[in-house]
């Protein structure tokens, strides 16, 4: 049996644990199997650029951040585009899958990776996805690996901001990753005891934010507001996607826009901290080490059963799978009227839209 494996899209802690879990199962149950690790995600499959993974390659990688295979972003919308009559990226990958005699392809990735995996499955490749992303926004799974580690990292950093904010009686907007969804900001903000949490699913009101900050400066020594990178004001939310893109490119990061908005309305000088890629780096937390080992091994068990065209998911505490065509292109948003949001409101955690 020949199996291809790749890690695609933005990296996160836990990719190596998944690779290890998968390979250990396969090496143990199918000693003659060959596992080809494609380099730099789908680019490796497009260019037939791979390394053969041996048991020694997966020794001591459980603790390692990043991915031993390398990763790259390969936009889904370019997969079926042909330039000057050349084969599309999709057809190159399908051709290489066949030429290399692959029996399976294992794709570790987030939303974009799964859309492409679904295309490959429709073209006849036997694909199994594994759910990765610090954003936790993959449809059909309760958990994506990398998320818990990122929550820990982001909340540790927010707590550090709190101590300096407290010393100097300052207001900080702390920007957490998450362009479309707010799970990471919501969880990291809660774990760090943030005073307010702003997420993309709930557009904020500039006047409400200004009034909130003004009131806080009169009653509290410090104010720490966790902000998802993809948040937008109600005014920005009303713009077309194109106009909003141009506007935010001109006005700067989410936290920079918030600092300006509060300054313009109240004269209060707030601080902006962008956590950035630190949230994607480093050693996975214990939970991610366990879940990635399980996810990798479970993906291998699907190979053993001959199941394909699916992606591994976590339902409660059990592993299961979804069909790629049923989840591809869908997003798991924070329900803006859901239980977690409503509990935050009840506790007086300000969510930016109404005081
Ligand atoms: O999808 C994970 C993620 O970290 C998002 O939260 C963030 O918006 C994006 O990737 C950043 O991607 P890049 O590293 O390509 O700038």
Short mmCIF file of C-alpha atoms and ligand atoms in Angstrom, two decimals:
data_model
loop_
_atom_site.label_atom_id
_atom_site.label_comp_id
_atom_site.label_asym_id
_atom_site.label_seq_id
_atom_site.Cartn_x
_atom_site.Cartn_y
_atom_site.Cartn_z
CA UNK A 1 0.00 0.00 0.00
CA UNK A 2 1.23 3.54 -0.86
CA UNK A 3 -0.18 6.45 1.08
CA UNK A 4 0.47 10.14 0.50
CA UNK A 5 0.27 12.62 3.35
CA UNK A 6 0.44 16.40 3.45
CA UNK A 7 -0.07 19.36 5.78
CA UNK A 8 -1.64 22.39 4.14
CA UNK A 9 -2.62 25.98 4.99
CA UNK A 10 -1.61 27.93 8.10
CA UNK A 11 0.30 25.66 10.45
CA UNK A 12 -0.59 24.98 14.08
CA UNK A 13 0.63 22.95 17.02
CA UNK A 14 -0.36 19.30 16.64
CA UNK A 15 0.37 18.64 12.98
CA UNK A 16 3.34 16.46 13.91
CA UNK A 17 1.31 14.57 16.50
CA UNK A 18 -1.26 13.71 13.82
CA UNK A 19 1.43 12.61 11.38
CA UNK A 20 2.94 10.46 14.13
CA UNK A 21 -0.36 8.91 15.21
CA UNK A 22 -1.20 8.01 11.61
CA UNK A 23 2.23 6.62 10.76
CA UNK A 24 2.58 4.59 13.95
CA UNK A 25 -0.73 2.84 13.27
CA UNK A 26 0.14 2.14 9.63
CA UNK A 27 3.72 0.98 10.37
CA UNK A 28 2.38 -1.31 13.05
CA UNK A 29 -0.52 -2.82 11.08
CA UNK A 30 0.94 -2.71 7.56
CA UNK A 31 4.71 -3.16 7.83
CA UNK A 32 5.06 -3.12 4.03
CA UNK A 33 3.18 0.11 3.52
CA UNK A 34 5.01 3.12 2.14
CA UNK A 35 4.10 6.63 3.33
CA UNK A 36 5.03 9.54 1.09
CA UNK A 37 5.17 12.86 2.93
CA UNK A 38 4.52 15.61 0.39
CA UNK A 39 6.50 18.78 1.07
CA UNK A 40 4.88 22.20 1.50
CA UNK A 41 1.28 20.98 1.37
CA UNK A 42 -0.52 20.61 -1.95
CA UNK A 43 2.51 22.15 -3.70
CA UNK A 44 4.35 18.88 -3.00
CA UNK A 45 1.62 16.85 -4.65
CA UNK A 46 1.52 19.25 -7.63
CA UNK A 47 5.28 18.88 -8.10
CA UNK A 48 5.72 15.26 -6.96
CA UNK A 49 8.02 16.58 -4.25
CA UNK A 50 7.99 14.19 -1.31
CA UNK A 51 10.02 12.26 1.24
CA UNK A 52 9.43 8.67 2.25
CA UNK A 53 8.53 8.62 5.91
CA UNK A 54 10.30 5.95 7.96
CA UNK A 55 9.63 5.04 11.59
CA UNK A 56 12.74 7.01 12.63
CA UNK A 57 11.29 10.17 11.03
CA UNK A 58 8.39 10.19 13.44
CA UNK A 59 10.43 9.58 16.58
CA UNK A 60 10.24 12.44 19.08
CA UNK A 61 8.05 14.72 16.98
CA UNK A 62 5.01 14.73 19.28
CA UNK A 63 6.33 17.74 21.19
CA UNK A 64 7.40 19.69 18.13
CA UNK A 65 5.45 22.70 16.89
CA UNK A 66 5.05 23.35 13.16
CA UNK A 67 5.11 20.51 10.67
CA UNK A 68 7.99 18.28 9.64
CA UNK A 69 6.52 18.27 6.10
CA UNK A 70 6.29 22.04 5.62
CA UNK A 71 3.13 23.82 4.57
CA UNK A 72 1.95 26.46 2.13
CA UNK A 73 -1.24 28.25 1.26
CA UNK A 74 -2.70 27.13 -2.08
CA UNK A 75 -5.87 29.17 -2.67
CA UNK A 76 -8.82 26.96 -3.47
CA UNK A 77 -10.16 29.34 -6.11
CA UNK A 78 -6.99 28.83 -8.20
CA UNK A 79 -7.23 25.02 -8.17
CA UNK A 80 -9.33 24.77 -11.31
CA UNK A 81 -7.86 27.73 -13.19
CA UNK A 82 -5.83 26.96 -16.28
CA UNK A 83 -3.21 29.46 -17.39
CA UNK A 84 -2.59 29.57 -21.14
CA UNK A 85 -4.06 26.11 -21.61
CA UNK A 86 -1.70 24.51 -19.03
CA UNK A 87 -3.13 21.77 -16.81
CA UNK A 88 -4.89 23.06 -13.71
CA UNK A 89 -3.37 22.53 -10.26
CA UNK A 90 -6.17 20.09 -9.58
CA UNK A 91 -5.46 18.01 -12.68
CA UNK A 92 -1.72 18.02 -11.90
CA UNK A 93 -2.45 16.64 -8.45
CA UNK A 94 -4.81 13.98 -9.76
CA UNK A 95 -2.25 12.96 -12.39
CA UNK A 96 0.52 12.70 -9.77
CA UNK A 97 -1.72 10.77 -7.39
CA UNK A 98 -2.19 8.19 -10.16
CA UNK A 99 1.40 8.27 -11.46
CA UNK A 100 2.77 7.66 -7.97
CA UNK A 101 0.41 4.73 -7.53
CA UNK A 102 -1.17 6.15 -4.39
CA UNK A 103 -3.89 4.17 -2.69
CA UNK A 104 -4.74 6.98 -0.27
CA UNK A 105 -4.08 10.64 0.38
CA UNK A 106 -4.24 12.04 3.93
CA UNK A 107 -4.70 15.81 4.11
CA UNK A 108 -4.18 17.67 7.37
CA UNK A 109 -5.73 21.12 7.15
CA UNK A 110 -8.47 23.62 7.74
CA UNK A 111 -11.35 24.95 5.67
CA UNK A 112 -9.44 25.68 2.45
CA UNK A 113 -7.58 22.37 2.59
CA UNK A 114 -10.86 20.51 2.97
CA UNK A 115 -12.42 22.25 -0.04
CA UNK A 116 -9.51 21.12 -2.20
CA UNK A 117 -9.57 17.64 -0.61
CA UNK A 118 -13.22 17.41 -1.60
CA UNK A 119 -12.36 18.28 -5.22
CA UNK A 120 -9.69 15.57 -5.25
CA UNK A 121 -12.18 13.05 -3.84
CA UNK A 122 -14.71 13.92 -6.55
CA UNK A 123 -11.94 13.32 -9.11
CA UNK A 124 -11.50 9.78 -7.80
CA UNK A 125 -8.62 10.14 -5.32
CA UNK A 126 -9.16 8.30 -2.04
CA UNK A 127 -8.83 11.11 0.46
CA UNK A 128 -9.11 11.30 4.23
CA UNK A 129 -8.95 14.72 5.91
CA UNK A 130 -7.85 15.56 9.45
CA UNK A 131 -9.27 18.71 11.14
CA UNK A 132 -6.58 21.29 11.87
CA UNK A 133 -6.80 24.99 12.72
CA UNK A 134 -6.33 27.32 15.64
CA UNK A 135 -9.59 28.97 14.52
CA UNK A 136 -11.77 25.93 15.39
CA UNK A 137 -14.07 26.90 12.53
CA UNK A 138 -14.23 23.68 10.55
CA UNK A 139 -17.83 22.65 9.97
CA UNK A 140 -18.98 19.31 11.37
CA UNK A 141 -16.45 18.87 14.17
CA UNK A 142 -16.58 20.02 17.79
CA UNK A 143 -12.81 20.28 17.90
CA UNK A 144 -9.96 21.08 15.55
CA UNK A 145 -6.48 20.31 16.76
CA UNK A 146 -4.24 23.29 17.50
CA UNK A 147 -7.10 25.28 18.98
CA UNK A 148 -6.57 24.41 22.66
CA UNK A 149 -2.86 25.21 22.46
CA UNK A 150 -3.61 28.54 20.81
CA UNK A 151 -6.20 29.35 23.50
CA UNK A 152 -3.55 28.70 26.14
CA UNK A 153 -0.94 30.82 24.35
CA UNK A 154 -3.30 33.72 23.64
CA UNK A 155 -4.76 33.75 27.15
CA UNK A 156 -1.28 33.66 28.73
CA UNK A 157 -0.35 36.72 26.68
CA UNK A 158 -3.57 38.56 27.51
CA UNK A 159 -2.91 37.93 31.21
CA UNK A 160 0.55 39.47 30.81
CA UNK A 161 -1.04 42.54 29.29
CA UNK A 162 -3.32 42.74 32.31
CA UNK A 163 -0.45 43.17 34.76
CA UNK A 164 1.10 46.08 32.90
CA UNK A 165 -2.33 47.61 32.22
CA UNK A 166 -3.04 47.42 35.95
CA UNK A 167 0.28 49.08 36.88
CA UNK A 168 -0.30 52.05 34.61
CA UNK A 169 -4.10 52.31 34.68
CA UNK A 170 -4.34 51.70 30.96
CA UNK A 171 -6.84 50.40 28.44
CA UNK A 172 -5.60 47.72 26.05
CA UNK A 173 -7.12 46.20 22.95
CA UNK A 174 -5.41 42.82 22.42
CA UNK A 175 -5.76 41.33 18.96
CA UNK A 176 -6.19 37.58 18.70
CA UNK A 177 -6.11 35.59 15.42
CA UNK A 178 -9.37 34.71 13.73
CA UNK A 179 -10.26 36.44 10.53
CA UNK A 180 -13.80 35.16 10.13
CA UNK A 181 -14.72 33.51 13.41
CA UNK A 182 -14.33 34.37 17.07
CA UNK A 183 -13.89 31.03 18.86
CA UNK A 184 -10.24 31.64 19.71
CA UNK A 185 -10.87 35.17 20.95
CA UNK A 186 -13.93 34.12 22.94
CA UNK A 187 -12.15 31.24 24.67
CA UNK A 188 -8.83 33.06 25.19
CA UNK A 189 -10.68 36.14 26.42
CA UNK A 190 -12.70 34.07 28.87
CA UNK A 191 -9.61 32.15 30.05
CA UNK A 192 -7.77 35.43 30.64
CA UNK A 193 -10.69 37.16 32.34
CA UNK A 194 -10.93 39.86 29.67
CA UNK A 195 -13.39 42.65 30.46
CA UNK A 196 -14.75 42.76 26.95
CA UNK A 197 -14.57 40.39 23.99
CA UNK A 198 -15.14 41.46 20.39
CA UNK A 199 -15.71 38.81 17.72
CA UNK A 200 -16.47 38.97 13.97
CA UNK A 201 -19.91 37.40 14.43
CA UNK A 202 -21.05 40.41 16.52
CA UNK A 203 -20.30 43.73 14.79
CA UNK A 204 -19.45 46.39 17.35
CA UNK A 205 -20.93 49.83 17.83
CA UNK A 206 -18.27 52.58 17.91
CA UNK A 207 -20.28 54.77 20.27
CA UNK A 208 -20.99 51.88 22.63
CA UNK A 209 -17.28 50.97 22.78
CA UNK A 210 -16.34 54.59 23.49
CA UNK A 211 -18.96 54.88 26.24
CA UNK A 212 -17.82 51.57 27.74
CA UNK A 213 -14.16 52.58 27.81
CA UNK A 214 -15.02 56.00 29.27
CA UNK A 215 -17.11 54.44 32.04
CA UNK A 216 -14.40 51.86 32.82
CA UNK A 217 -11.69 54.48 33.20
CA UNK A 218 -13.79 56.05 35.97
CA UNK A 219 -14.37 52.83 37.89
CA UNK A 220 -11.58 50.35 37.09
CA UNK A 221 -7.80 50.53 37.15
CA UNK A 222 -7.32 48.58 33.95
CA UNK A 223 -9.41 47.49 31.00
CA UNK A 224 -8.41 44.59 28.77
CA UNK A 225 -10.42 43.94 25.65
CA UNK A 226 -9.82 40.79 23.57
CA UNK A 227 -10.41 41.53 19.89
CA UNK A 228 -10.56 39.04 17.02
CA UNK A 229 -8.50 40.20 14.04
CA UNK A 230 -11.56 40.00 11.79
CA UNK A 231 -13.93 42.15 13.88
CA UNK A 232 -15.81 44.93 12.20
CA UNK A 233 -17.85 47.85 13.36
CA UNK A 234 -21.52 48.02 12.43
CA UNK A 235 -20.59 50.66 9.84
CA UNK A 236 -17.89 48.38 8.36
CA UNK A 237 -20.28 45.42 8.37
CA UNK A 238 -22.70 47.43 6.23
CA UNK A 239 -20.05 47.99 3.53
CA UNK A 240 -19.63 45.69 0.55
CA UNK A 241 -16.83 43.16 0.97
CA UNK A 242 -14.68 45.01 -1.56
CA UNK A 243 -15.17 48.44 0.03
CA UNK A 244 -14.50 47.00 3.49
CA UNK A 245 -11.28 45.39 2.27
CA UNK A 246 -10.05 48.70 0.84
CA UNK A 247 -11.16 50.59 3.95
CA UNK A 248 -9.43 48.26 6.43
CA UNK A 249 -6.28 48.15 4.30
CA UNK A 250 -6.15 51.93 4.61
CA UNK A 251 -7.16 52.18 8.29
CA UNK A 252 -5.03 49.37 9.70
CA UNK A 253 -5.55 46.40 12.00
CA UNK A 254 -8.73 45.85 14.00
CA UNK A 255 -7.09 47.09 17.20
CA UNK A 256 -5.59 50.14 15.45
CA UNK A 257 -9.05 51.10 14.18
CA UNK A 258 -10.53 50.65 17.65
CA UNK A 259 -7.84 52.77 19.31
CA UNK A 260 -8.53 55.56 16.81
CA UNK A 261 -12.29 55.25 17.19
CA UNK A 262 -12.11 55.58 20.99
CA UNK A 263 -9.59 58.43 20.80
CA UNK A 264 -11.75 60.37 18.31
CA UNK A 265 -14.83 60.00 20.51
CA UNK A 266 -13.39 60.40 24.02
CA UNK A 267 -9.82 61.67 23.80
CA UNK A 268 -8.72 58.59 25.75
CA UNK A 269 -5.44 57.11 24.50
CA UNK A 270 -5.76 53.30 24.43
CA UNK A 271 -3.07 50.73 23.59
CA UNK A 272 -3.09 48.07 20.88
CA UNK A 273 -1.22 44.76 21.07
CA UNK A 274 -1.34 42.33 18.16
CA UNK A 275 -0.44 38.80 19.29
CA UNK A 276 0.10 37.50 15.75
CA UNK A 277 1.79 34.26 14.81
CA UNK A 278 3.03 33.49 18.30
CA UNK A 279 -0.42 31.89 18.60
CA UNK A 280 0.40 29.33 15.92
CA UNK A 281 3.81 28.40 17.27
CA UNK A 282 5.34 26.20 19.91
CA UNK A 283 4.75 22.88 21.58
CA UNK A 284 1.18 21.53 21.60
CA UNK A 285 -0.56 21.39 24.96
CA UNK A 286 -1.27 17.95 26.46
CA UNK A 287 -4.84 17.95 25.14
CA UNK A 288 -3.65 18.57 21.58
CA UNK A 289 -1.01 15.85 21.92
CA UNK A 290 -3.71 13.36 22.91
CA UNK A 291 -6.34 14.40 20.36
CA UNK A 292 -3.85 14.53 17.47
CA UNK A 293 -2.54 11.08 18.33
CA UNK A 294 -6.12 9.83 18.33
CA UNK A 295 -7.07 11.66 15.14
CA UNK A 296 -4.02 10.38 13.26
CA UNK A 297 -4.59 6.81 14.43
CA UNK A 298 -8.31 7.04 13.66
CA UNK A 299 -7.57 8.26 10.11
CA UNK A 300 -5.32 5.21 9.72
CA UNK A 301 -8.14 2.97 10.97
CA UNK A 302 -10.33 4.39 8.18
CA UNK A 303 -7.64 3.40 5.66
CA UNK A 304 -7.71 -0.08 7.15
CA UNK A 305 -11.49 -0.20 6.71
CA UNK A 306 -11.28 1.07 3.13
CA UNK A 307 -13.26 4.25 3.87
CA UNK A 308 -12.47 7.40 1.88
CA UNK A 309 -13.91 10.74 0.77
CA UNK A 310 -14.28 11.69 4.42
CA UNK A 311 -12.71 13.78 7.14
CA UNK A 312 -12.18 12.89 10.77
CA UNK A 313 -14.29 14.80 13.26
CA UNK A 314 -14.76 14.94 17.02
CA UNK A 315 -18.33 14.60 18.31
CA UNK A 316 -18.39 15.10 22.05
CA UNK A 317 -15.68 12.74 23.23
CA UNK A 318 -15.88 10.32 20.29
CA UNK A 319 -14.14 10.32 16.95
CA UNK A 320 -16.24 9.92 13.83
CA UNK A 321 -16.14 11.13 10.25
CA UNK A 322 -18.03 13.39 7.86
CA UNK A 323 -18.21 13.12 4.09
CA UNK A 324 -16.00 15.79 2.52
CA UNK A 325 -18.67 16.91 0.09
CA UNK A 326 -21.05 17.56 3.00
CA UNK A 327 -18.73 19.84 4.99
CA UNK A 328 -16.58 21.51 2.32
CA UNK A 329 -17.21 25.24 1.99
CA UNK A 330 -19.17 25.52 5.25
CA UNK A 331 -17.98 27.42 8.32
CA UNK A 332 -18.55 26.82 12.00
CA UNK A 333 -19.30 30.28 13.38
CA UNK A 334 -19.86 31.31 16.99
CA UNK A 335 -23.68 31.42 17.24
CA UNK A 336 -24.30 35.08 18.06
CA UNK A 337 -27.48 34.14 19.95
CA UNK A 338 -25.96 30.97 21.42
CA UNK A 339 -25.51 29.84 25.01
CA UNK A 340 -21.91 30.97 25.42
CA UNK A 341 -22.58 34.46 24.11
CA UNK A 342 -25.67 34.76 26.25
CA UNK A 343 -23.78 33.63 29.37
CA UNK A 344 -21.08 36.24 28.65
CA UNK A 345 -23.75 38.94 28.40
CA UNK A 346 -25.34 37.76 31.65
CA UNK A 347 -21.97 38.04 33.42
CA UNK A 348 -21.50 41.58 32.15
CA UNK A 349 -18.72 40.73 29.72
CA UNK A 350 -19.11 43.51 27.16
CA UNK A 351 -19.41 42.19 23.59
CA UNK A 352 -19.23 45.54 21.87
CA UNK A 353 -22.65 45.83 20.30
CA UNK A 354 -24.77 47.20 23.15
CA UNK A 355 -24.12 48.50 26.66
O1 LIG B 1 -6.37 30.02 9.80
C1 LIG B 1 -5.47 30.23 10.81
C2 LIG B 1 -4.99 31.66 10.82
O2 LIG B 1 -4.01 31.74 11.83
C3 LIG B 1 -6.06 32.72 11.00
O3 LIG B 1 -6.48 32.86 12.33
C4 LIG B 1 -5.36 33.93 10.45
O4 LIG B 1 -6.30 34.88 10.01
C5 LIG B 1 -4.57 33.37 9.31
O5 LIG B 1 -4.36 32.00 9.60
C6 LIG B 1 -3.25 34.03 9.07
O6 LIG B 1 -2.65 33.42 7.98
P1 LIG B 1 -1.19 33.70 7.45
O7 LIG B 1 -0.23 33.02 8.36
O8 LIG B 1 -1.17 33.10 6.09
O9 LIG B 1 -1.01 35.18 7.48
#
